[in-house]
Amino acid sequence: MYAIVEIAGQQFKVSKDLKVYVHRLANEEGSKVSFDKVLLLDDNGNITLGAPAIEGASVEAKVLSHLKGDKVIVFKKKRRKGYKKRNGHRQYLTQIVIEGISATGGKKAAKAEVAPKAEKTVAPVEAEAPKKAKAPKVEKAEDAAPKKAAPKAKKEDTQE
């Protein structure tokens, strides 16, 4: 069983006993937190979709620790201008462990509803815009008459 849940503005695919790093949460270490914005649930093939979220479904988690992520270097440069800026930061993160997913309510979409790929048919396009008729190509007077080939200049031998 897994769920797609929105945590701190980002979507994560979570399952039971999974450790996840998310943007810093205000909760203290060791406290429990519940996320109600569950977008999708999969219970062994039974998929439940939300519009946009599933009402009554939630994901329970426990805050393990607050930490800082790896250093990210931001380097800006403009060629041939002598402009260089080096900056960086470390993102504030929270490590959580998913303790459980509770699924109640919502629409269920069965797995059998998906059409097989082999049975795809393409409907003929009937409402196509009419094509413009092209005007007949008019030849110029110069092009109509055959061109005369220019006489080739003979190379004279320069040997004496």
PDB file of N, CA and C in Angstrom, residues 13-90:
ATOM      1  N   LYS A  13       5.703  10.129  -2.782  1.00  0.00           N
ATOM      2  CA  LYS A  13       5.130   8.789  -2.794  1.00  0.00           C
ATOM      3  C   LYS A  13       5.622   8.107  -1.526  1.00  0.00           C
ATOM      4  N   VAL A  14       4.702   7.778  -0.620  1.00  0.00           N
ATOM      5  CA  VAL A  14       5.091   7.243   0.680  1.00  0.00           C
ATOM      6  C   VAL A  14       4.421   5.898   0.924  1.00  0.00           C
ATOM      7  N   SER A  15       5.058   5.095   1.748  1.00  0.00           N
ATOM      8  CA  SER A  15       4.499   3.839   2.217  1.00  0.00           C
ATOM      9  C   SER A  15       4.920   3.667   3.677  1.00  0.00           C
ATOM     10  N   LYS A  16       4.382   2.656   4.336  1.00  0.00           N
ATOM     11  CA  LYS A  16       4.649   2.465   5.763  1.00  0.00           C
ATOM     12  C   LYS A  16       6.134   2.216   6.002  1.00  0.00           C
ATOM     13  N   ASP A  17       6.656   2.792   7.082  1.00  0.00           N
ATOM     14  CA  ASP A  17       8.053   2.663   7.530  1.00  0.00           C
ATOM     15  C   ASP A  17       9.068   3.278   6.562  1.00  0.00           C
ATOM     16  N   LEU A  18       8.664   4.235   5.766  1.00  0.00           N
ATOM     17  CA  LEU A  18       9.566   4.916   4.841  1.00  0.00           C
ATOM     18  C   LEU A  18      10.070   6.197   5.484  1.00  0.00           C
ATOM     19  N   LYS A  19      11.393   6.446   5.397  1.00  0.00           N
ATOM     20  CA  LYS A  19      11.967   7.684   5.919  1.00  0.00           C
ATOM     21  C   LYS A  19      12.054   8.681   4.774  1.00  0.00           C
ATOM     22  N   VAL A  20      11.579   9.906   5.022  1.00  0.00           N
ATOM     23  CA  VAL A  20      11.507  10.930   3.990  1.00  0.00           C
ATOM     24  C   VAL A  20      12.092  12.226   4.525  1.00  0.00           C
ATOM     25  N   TYR A  21      12.866  12.931   3.670  1.00  0.00           N
ATOM     26  CA  TYR A  21      13.347  14.268   4.006  1.00  0.00           C
ATOM     27  C   TYR A  21      12.413  15.273   3.345  1.00  0.00           C
ATOM     28  N   VAL A  22      11.817  16.164   4.148  1.00  0.00           N
ATOM     29  CA  VAL A  22      10.891  17.178   3.638  1.00  0.00           C
ATOM     30  C   VAL A  22      11.383  18.554   4.074  1.00  0.00           C
ATOM     31  N   HIS A  23      10.802  19.600   3.490  1.00  0.00           N
ATOM     32  CA  HIS A  23      11.137  20.951   3.933  1.00  0.00           C
ATOM     33  C   HIS A  23      10.823  21.074   5.417  1.00  0.00           C
ATOM     34  N   ARG A  24      11.526  21.968   6.102  1.00  0.00           N
ATOM     35  CA  ARG A  24      11.437  22.098   7.556  1.00  0.00           C
ATOM     36  C   ARG A  24      10.004  22.264   8.024  1.00  0.00           C
ATOM     37  N   LEU A  25       9.601  21.412   8.979  1.00  0.00           N
ATOM     38  CA  LEU A  25       8.285  21.486   9.607  1.00  0.00           C
ATOM     39  C   LEU A  25       8.423  22.161  10.962  1.00  0.00           C
ATOM     40  N   ALA A  26       7.338  22.765  11.431  1.00  0.00           N
ATOM     41  CA  ALA A  26       7.364  23.493  12.699  1.00  0.00           C
ATOM     42  C   ALA A  26       7.274  22.555  13.910  1.00  0.00           C
ATOM     43  N   ASN A  27       6.938  21.303  13.711  1.00  0.00           N
ATOM     44  CA  ASN A  27       6.779  20.361  14.814  1.00  0.00           C
ATOM     45  C   ASN A  27       8.133  20.033  15.441  1.00  0.00           C
ATOM     46  N   GLU A  28       8.106  19.646  16.718  1.00  0.00           N
ATOM     47  CA  GLU A  28       9.336  19.318  17.436  1.00  0.00           C
ATOM     48  C   GLU A  28       9.726  17.868  17.193  1.00  0.00           C
ATOM     49  N   GLU A  29      11.006  17.563  17.442  1.00  0.00           N
ATOM     50  CA  GLU A  29      11.490  16.198  17.260  1.00  0.00           C
ATOM     51  C   GLU A  29      10.747  15.248  18.196  1.00  0.00           C
ATOM     52  N   GLY A  30      10.361  14.089  17.669  1.00  0.00           N
ATOM     53  CA  GLY A  30       9.648  13.093  18.462  1.00  0.00           C
ATOM     54  C   GLY A  30       8.139  13.253  18.408  1.00  0.00           C
ATOM     55  N   SER A  31       7.637  14.376  17.912  1.00  0.00           N
ATOM     56  CA  SER A  31       6.186  14.576  17.865  1.00  0.00           C
ATOM     57  C   SER A  31       5.591  13.901  16.638  1.00  0.00           C
ATOM     58  N   LYS A  32       4.295  13.650  16.701  1.00  0.00           N
ATOM     59  CA  LYS A  32       3.590  13.016  15.595  1.00  0.00           C
ATOM     60  C   LYS A  32       2.889  14.089  14.787  1.00  0.00           C
ATOM     61  N   VAL A  33       2.803  13.854  13.485  1.00  0.00           N
ATOM     62  CA  VAL A  33       2.171  14.815  12.592  1.00  0.00           C
ATOM     63  C   VAL A  33       1.296  14.034  11.610  1.00  0.00           C
ATOM     64  N   SER A  34       0.184  14.663  11.197  1.00  0.00           N
ATOM     65  CA  SER A  34      -0.746  14.033  10.272  1.00  0.00           C
ATOM     66  C   SER A  34      -0.888  14.909   9.028  1.00  0.00           C
ATOM     67  N   PHE A  35      -0.857  14.286   7.864  1.00  0.00           N
ATOM     68  CA  PHE A  35      -1.015  14.998   6.594  1.00  0.00           C
ATOM     69  C   PHE A  35      -2.331  14.568   5.965  1.00  0.00           C
ATOM     70  N   ASP A  36      -3.216  15.542   5.742  1.00  0.00           N
ATOM     71  CA  ASP A  36      -4.555  15.239   5.240  1.00  0.00           C
ATOM     72  C   ASP A  36      -4.680  15.377   3.727  1.00  0.00           C
ATOM     73  N   LYS A  37      -3.724  15.982   3.069  1.00  0.00           N
ATOM     74  CA  LYS A  37      -3.825  16.208   1.632  1.00  0.00           C
ATOM     75  C   LYS A  37      -3.275  14.987   0.882  1.00  0.00           C
ATOM     76  N   VAL A  38      -4.043  13.908   0.871  1.00  0.00           N
ATOM     77  CA  VAL A  38      -3.679  12.670   0.180  1.00  0.00           C
ATOM     78  C   VAL A  38      -4.299  12.739  -1.214  1.00  0.00           C
ATOM     79  N   LEU A  39      -3.466  12.638  -2.244  1.00  0.00           N
ATOM     80  CA  LEU A  39      -3.931  12.799  -3.621  1.00  0.00           C
ATOM     81  C   LEU A  39      -4.286  11.472  -4.281  1.00  0.00           C
ATOM     82  N   LEU A  40      -3.619  10.390  -3.885  1.00  0.00           N
ATOM     83  CA  LEU A  40      -3.859   9.083  -4.480  1.00  0.00           C
ATOM     84  C   LEU A  40      -3.533   7.999  -3.464  1.00  0.00           C
ATOM     85  N   LEU A  41      -4.348   6.946  -3.469  1.00  0.00           N
ATOM     86  CA  LEU A  41      -4.091   5.782  -2.620  1.00  0.00           C
ATOM     87  C   LEU A  41      -4.095   4.542  -3.488  1.00  0.00           C
ATOM     88  N   ASP A  42      -3.166   3.629  -3.231  1.00  0.00           N
ATOM     89  CA  ASP A  42      -3.133   2.348  -3.926  1.00  0.00           C
ATOM     90  C   ASP A  42      -3.080   1.263  -2.867  1.00  0.00           C
ATOM     91  N   ASP A  43      -4.134   0.446  -2.815  1.00  0.00           N
ATOM     92  CA  ASP A  43      -4.219  -0.641  -1.841  1.00  0.00           C
ATOM     93  C   ASP A  43      -4.252  -1.961  -2.606  1.00  0.00           C
ATOM     94  N   ASN A  44      -3.076  -2.471  -2.968  1.00  0.00           N
ATOM     95  CA  ASN A  44      -2.929  -3.734  -3.706  1.00  0.00           C
ATOM     96  C   ASN A  44      -3.758  -3.758  -4.984  1.00  0.00           C
ATOM     97  N   GLY A  45      -3.640  -2.723  -5.790  1.00  0.00           N
ATOM     98  CA  GLY A  45      -4.336  -2.680  -7.074  1.00  0.00           C
ATOM     99  C   GLY A  45      -5.616  -1.873  -7.056  1.00  0.00           C
ATOM    100  N   ASN A  46      -6.198  -1.617  -5.888  1.00  0.00           N
ATOM    101  CA  ASN A  46      -7.396  -0.771  -5.798  1.00  0.00           C
ATOM    102  C   ASN A  46      -6.933   0.673  -5.669  1.00  0.00           C
ATOM    103  N   ILE A  47      -7.099   1.430  -6.746  1.00  0.00           N
ATOM    104  CA  ILE A  47      -6.618   2.807  -6.766  1.00  0.00           C
ATOM    105  C   ILE A  47      -7.753   3.747  -6.408  1.00  0.00           C
ATOM    106  N   THR A  48      -7.484   4.661  -5.484  1.00  0.00           N
ATOM    107  CA  THR A  48      -8.446   5.686  -5.095  1.00  0.00           C
ATOM    108  C   THR A  48      -7.860   7.037  -5.464  1.00  0.00           C
ATOM    109  N   LEU A  49      -8.602   7.781  -6.275  1.00  0.00           N
ATOM    110  CA  LEU A  49      -8.140   9.092  -6.719  1.00  0.00           C
ATOM    111  C   LEU A  49      -8.885  10.185  -5.983  1.00  0.00           C
ATOM    112  N   GLY A  50      -8.208  11.280  -5.757  1.00  0.00           N
ATOM    113  CA  GLY A  50      -8.835  12.438  -5.140  1.00  0.00           C
ATOM    114  C   GLY A  50      -9.077  13.513  -6.171  1.00  0.00           C
ATOM    115  N   ALA A  51      -9.991  14.409  -5.843  1.00  0.00           N
ATOM    116  CA  ALA A  51     -10.279  15.519  -6.759  1.00  0.00           C
ATOM    117  C   ALA A  51     -10.327  16.814  -5.977  1.00  0.00           C
ATOM    118  N   PRO A  52      -9.283  17.474  -5.619  1.00  0.00           N
ATOM    119  CA  PRO A  52      -7.885  17.079  -5.761  1.00  0.00           C
ATOM    120  C   PRO A  52      -7.395  16.167  -4.643  1.00  0.00           C
ATOM    121  N   ALA A  53      -8.037  16.183  -3.463  1.00  0.00           N
ATOM    122  CA  ALA A  53      -7.574  15.344  -2.360  1.00  0.00           C
ATOM    123  C   ALA A  53      -8.683  14.371  -1.969  1.00  0.00           C
ATOM    124  N   ILE A  54      -8.298  13.267  -1.343  1.00  0.00           N
ATOM    125  CA  ILE A  54      -9.253  12.265  -0.888  1.00  0.00           C
ATOM    126  C   ILE A  54      -9.744  12.682   0.492  1.00  0.00           C
ATOM    127  N   GLU A  55     -11.049  12.837   0.614  1.00  0.00           N
ATOM    128  CA  GLU A  55     -11.615  13.247   1.906  1.00  0.00           C
ATOM    129  C   GLU A  55     -11.604  12.063   2.864  1.00  0.00           C
ATOM    130  N   GLY A  56     -11.155  12.317   4.077  1.00  0.00           N
ATOM    131  CA  GLY A  56     -11.127  11.282   5.096  1.00  0.00           C
ATOM    132  C   GLY A  56      -9.840  10.479   5.132  1.00  0.00           C
ATOM    133  N   ALA A  57      -8.992  10.606   4.138  1.00  0.00           N
ATOM    134  CA  ALA A  57      -7.730   9.869   4.121  1.00  0.00           C
ATOM    135  C   ALA A  57      -6.632  10.731   4.732  1.00  0.00           C
ATOM    136  N   SER A  58      -5.698  10.079   5.412  1.00  0.00           N
ATOM    137  CA  SER A  58      -4.588  10.816   6.014  1.00  0.00           C
ATOM    138  C   SER A  58      -3.367   9.914   6.139  1.00  0.00           C
ATOM    139  N   VAL A  59      -2.229  10.556   6.295  1.00  0.00           N
ATOM    140  CA  VAL A  59      -0.960   9.850   6.476  1.00  0.00           C
ATOM    141  C   VAL A  59      -0.389  10.301   7.811  1.00  0.00           C
ATOM    142  N   GLU A  60      -0.077   9.336   8.659  1.00  0.00           N
ATOM    143  CA  GLU A  60       0.471   9.618   9.987  1.00  0.00           C
ATOM    144  C   GLU A  60       1.988   9.457   9.933  1.00  0.00           C
ATOM    145  N   ALA A  61       2.716  10.407  10.535  1.00  0.00           N
ATOM    146  CA  ALA A  61       4.174  10.360  10.521  1.00  0.00           C
ATOM    147  C   ALA A  61       4.724  10.836  11.856  1.00  0.00           C
ATOM    148  N   LYS A  62       6.000  10.533  12.094  1.00  0.00           N
ATOM    149  CA  LYS A  62       6.692  10.948  13.308  1.00  0.00           C
ATOM    150  C   LYS A  62       7.939  11.716  12.892  1.00  0.00           C
ATOM    151  N   VAL A  63       8.181  12.859  13.528  1.00  0.00           N
ATOM    152  CA  VAL A  63       9.345  13.678  13.223  1.00  0.00           C
ATOM    153  C   VAL A  63      10.559  13.058  13.911  1.00  0.00           C
ATOM    154  N   LEU A  64      11.572  12.702  13.110  1.00  0.00           N
ATOM    155  CA  LEU A  64      12.776  12.108  13.680  1.00  0.00           C
ATOM    156  C   LEU A  64      13.808  13.168  14.045  1.00  0.00           C
ATOM    157  N   SER A  65      14.106  14.088  13.108  1.00  0.00           N
ATOM    158  CA  SER A  65      15.122  15.097  13.395  1.00  0.00           C
ATOM    159  C   SER A  65      14.996  16.272  12.437  1.00  0.00           C
ATOM    160  N   HIS A  66      15.570  17.395  12.882  1.00  0.00           N
ATOM    161  CA  HIS A  66      15.703  18.576  12.031  1.00  0.00           C
ATOM    162  C   HIS A  66      17.185  18.680  11.667  1.00  0.00           C
ATOM    163  N   LEU A  67      17.478  18.923  10.406  1.00  0.00           N
ATOM    164  CA  LEU A  67      18.861  18.987   9.966  1.00  0.00           C
ATOM    165  C   LEU A  67      18.981  19.908   8.767  1.00  0.00           C
ATOM    166  N   LYS A  68      20.223  20.091   8.313  1.00  0.00           N
ATOM    167  CA  LYS A  68      20.483  20.895   7.131  1.00  0.00           C
ATOM    168  C   LYS A  68      20.994  19.971   6.031  1.00  0.00           C
ATOM    169  N   GLY A  69      20.578  20.242   4.811  1.00  0.00           N
ATOM    170  CA  GLY A  69      20.974  19.421   3.677  1.00  0.00           C
ATOM    171  C   GLY A  69      22.385  19.730   3.220  1.00  0.00           C
ATOM    172  N   ASP A  70      22.790  19.108   2.132  1.00  0.00           N
ATOM    173  CA  ASP A  70      24.112  19.336   1.563  1.00  0.00           C
ATOM    174  C   ASP A  70      24.216  20.764   1.040  1.00  0.00           C
ATOM    175  N   LYS A  71      25.461  21.253   0.977  1.00  0.00           N
ATOM    176  CA  LYS A  71      25.695  22.604   0.491  1.00  0.00           C
ATOM    177  C   LYS A  71      25.445  22.645  -1.013  1.00  0.00           C
ATOM    178  N   VAL A  72      24.715  23.669  -1.442  1.00  0.00           N
ATOM    179  CA  VAL A  72      24.438  23.886  -2.856  1.00  0.00           C
ATOM    180  C   VAL A  72      25.153  25.164  -3.259  1.00  0.00           C
ATOM    181  N   ILE A  73      26.018  25.067  -4.267  1.00  0.00           N
ATOM    182  CA  ILE A  73      26.769  26.227  -4.749  1.00  0.00           C
ATOM    183  C   ILE A  73      26.014  26.840  -5.917  1.00  0.00           C
ATOM    184  N   VAL A  74      25.793  28.148  -5.855  1.00  0.00           N
ATOM    185  CA  VAL A  74      25.171  28.890  -6.943  1.00  0.00           C
ATOM    186  C   VAL A  74      26.248  29.793  -7.515  1.00  0.00           C
ATOM    187  N   PHE A  75      26.651  29.526  -8.751  1.00  0.00           N
ATOM    188  CA  PHE A  75      27.725  30.285  -9.382  1.00  0.00           C
ATOM    189  C   PHE A  75      27.193  30.945 -10.641  1.00  0.00           C
ATOM    190  N   LYS A  76      27.328  32.261 -10.709  1.00  0.00           N
ATOM    191  CA  LYS A  76      26.867  33.019 -11.869  1.00  0.00           C
ATOM    192  C   LYS A  76      28.065  33.645 -12.550  1.00  0.00           C
ATOM    193  N   LYS A  77      28.061  33.634 -13.886  1.00  0.00           N
ATOM    194  CA  LYS A  77      29.170  34.186 -14.642  1.00  0.00           C
ATOM    195  C   LYS A  77      28.661  34.699 -15.979  1.00  0.00           C
ATOM    196  N   LYS A  78      29.232  35.817 -16.415  1.00  0.00           N
ATOM    197  CA  LYS A  78      28.944  36.331 -17.754  1.00  0.00           C
ATOM    198  C   LYS A  78      30.257  36.364 -18.517  1.00  0.00           C
ATOM    199  N   ARG A  79      30.251  35.759 -19.676  1.00  0.00           N
ATOM    200  CA  ARG A  79      31.483  35.652 -20.457  1.00  0.00           C
ATOM    201  C   ARG A  79      32.008  37.015 -20.870  1.00  0.00           C
ATOM    202  N   ARG A  80      33.308  37.112 -20.822  1.00  0.00           N
ATOM    203  CA  ARG A  80      34.031  38.290 -21.330  1.00  0.00           C
ATOM    204  C   ARG A  80      33.625  39.596 -20.655  1.00  0.00           C
ATOM    205  N   LYS A  81      32.981  39.552 -19.517  1.00  0.00           N
ATOM    206  CA  LYS A  81      32.567  40.777 -18.835  1.00  0.00           C
ATOM    207  C   LYS A  81      33.237  40.936 -17.477  1.00  0.00           C
ATOM    208  N   GLY A  82      33.897  39.905 -17.011  1.00  0.00           N
ATOM    209  CA  GLY A  82      34.544  39.974 -15.706  1.00  0.00           C
ATOM    210  C   GLY A  82      33.567  39.831 -14.553  1.00  0.00           C
ATOM    211  N   TYR A  83      32.359  39.326 -14.839  1.00  0.00           N
ATOM    212  CA  TYR A  83      31.332  39.195 -13.802  1.00  0.00           C
ATOM    213  C   TYR A  83      31.291  37.761 -13.299  1.00  0.00           C
ATOM    214  N   LYS A  84      31.551  37.596 -11.999  1.00  0.00           N
ATOM    215  CA  LYS A  84      31.465  36.288 -11.363  1.00  0.00           C
ATOM    216  C   LYS A  84      30.856  36.477  -9.985  1.00  0.00           C
ATOM    217  N   LYS A  85      29.865  35.676  -9.648  1.00  0.00           N
ATOM    218  CA  LYS A  85      29.264  35.685  -8.313  1.00  0.00           C
ATOM    219  C   LYS A  85      29.206  34.258  -7.821  1.00  0.00           C
ATOM    220  N   ARG A  86      29.706  34.035  -6.631  1.00  0.00           N
ATOM    221  CA  ARG A  86      29.648  32.711  -6.021  1.00  0.00           C
ATOM    222  C   ARG A  86      28.815  32.830  -4.766  1.00  0.00           C
ATOM    223  N   ASN A  87      27.773  32.040  -4.697  1.00  0.00           N
ATOM    224  CA  ASN A  87      26.870  32.079  -3.556  1.00  0.00           C
ATOM    225  C   ASN A  87      26.436  30.642  -3.286  1.00  0.00           C
ATOM    226  N   GLY A  88      25.852  30.411  -2.165  1.00  0.00           N
ATOM    227  CA  GLY A  88      25.397  29.068  -1.853  1.00  0.00           C
ATOM    228  C   GLY A  88      24.519  29.066  -0.620  1.00  0.00           C
ATOM    229  N   HIS A  89      23.952  27.894  -0.353  1.00  0.00           N
ATOM    230  CA  HIS A  89      23.097  27.765   0.825  1.00  0.00           C
ATOM    231  C   HIS A  89      22.981  26.294   1.206  1.00  0.00           C
ATOM    232  N   ARG A  90      22.476  26.057   2.399  1.00  0.00           N
ATOM    233  CA  ARG A  90      22.141  24.715   2.863  1.00  0.00           C
ATOM    234  C   ARG A  90      20.675  24.724   3.234  1.00  0.00           C
TER     235      ARG A  90
END
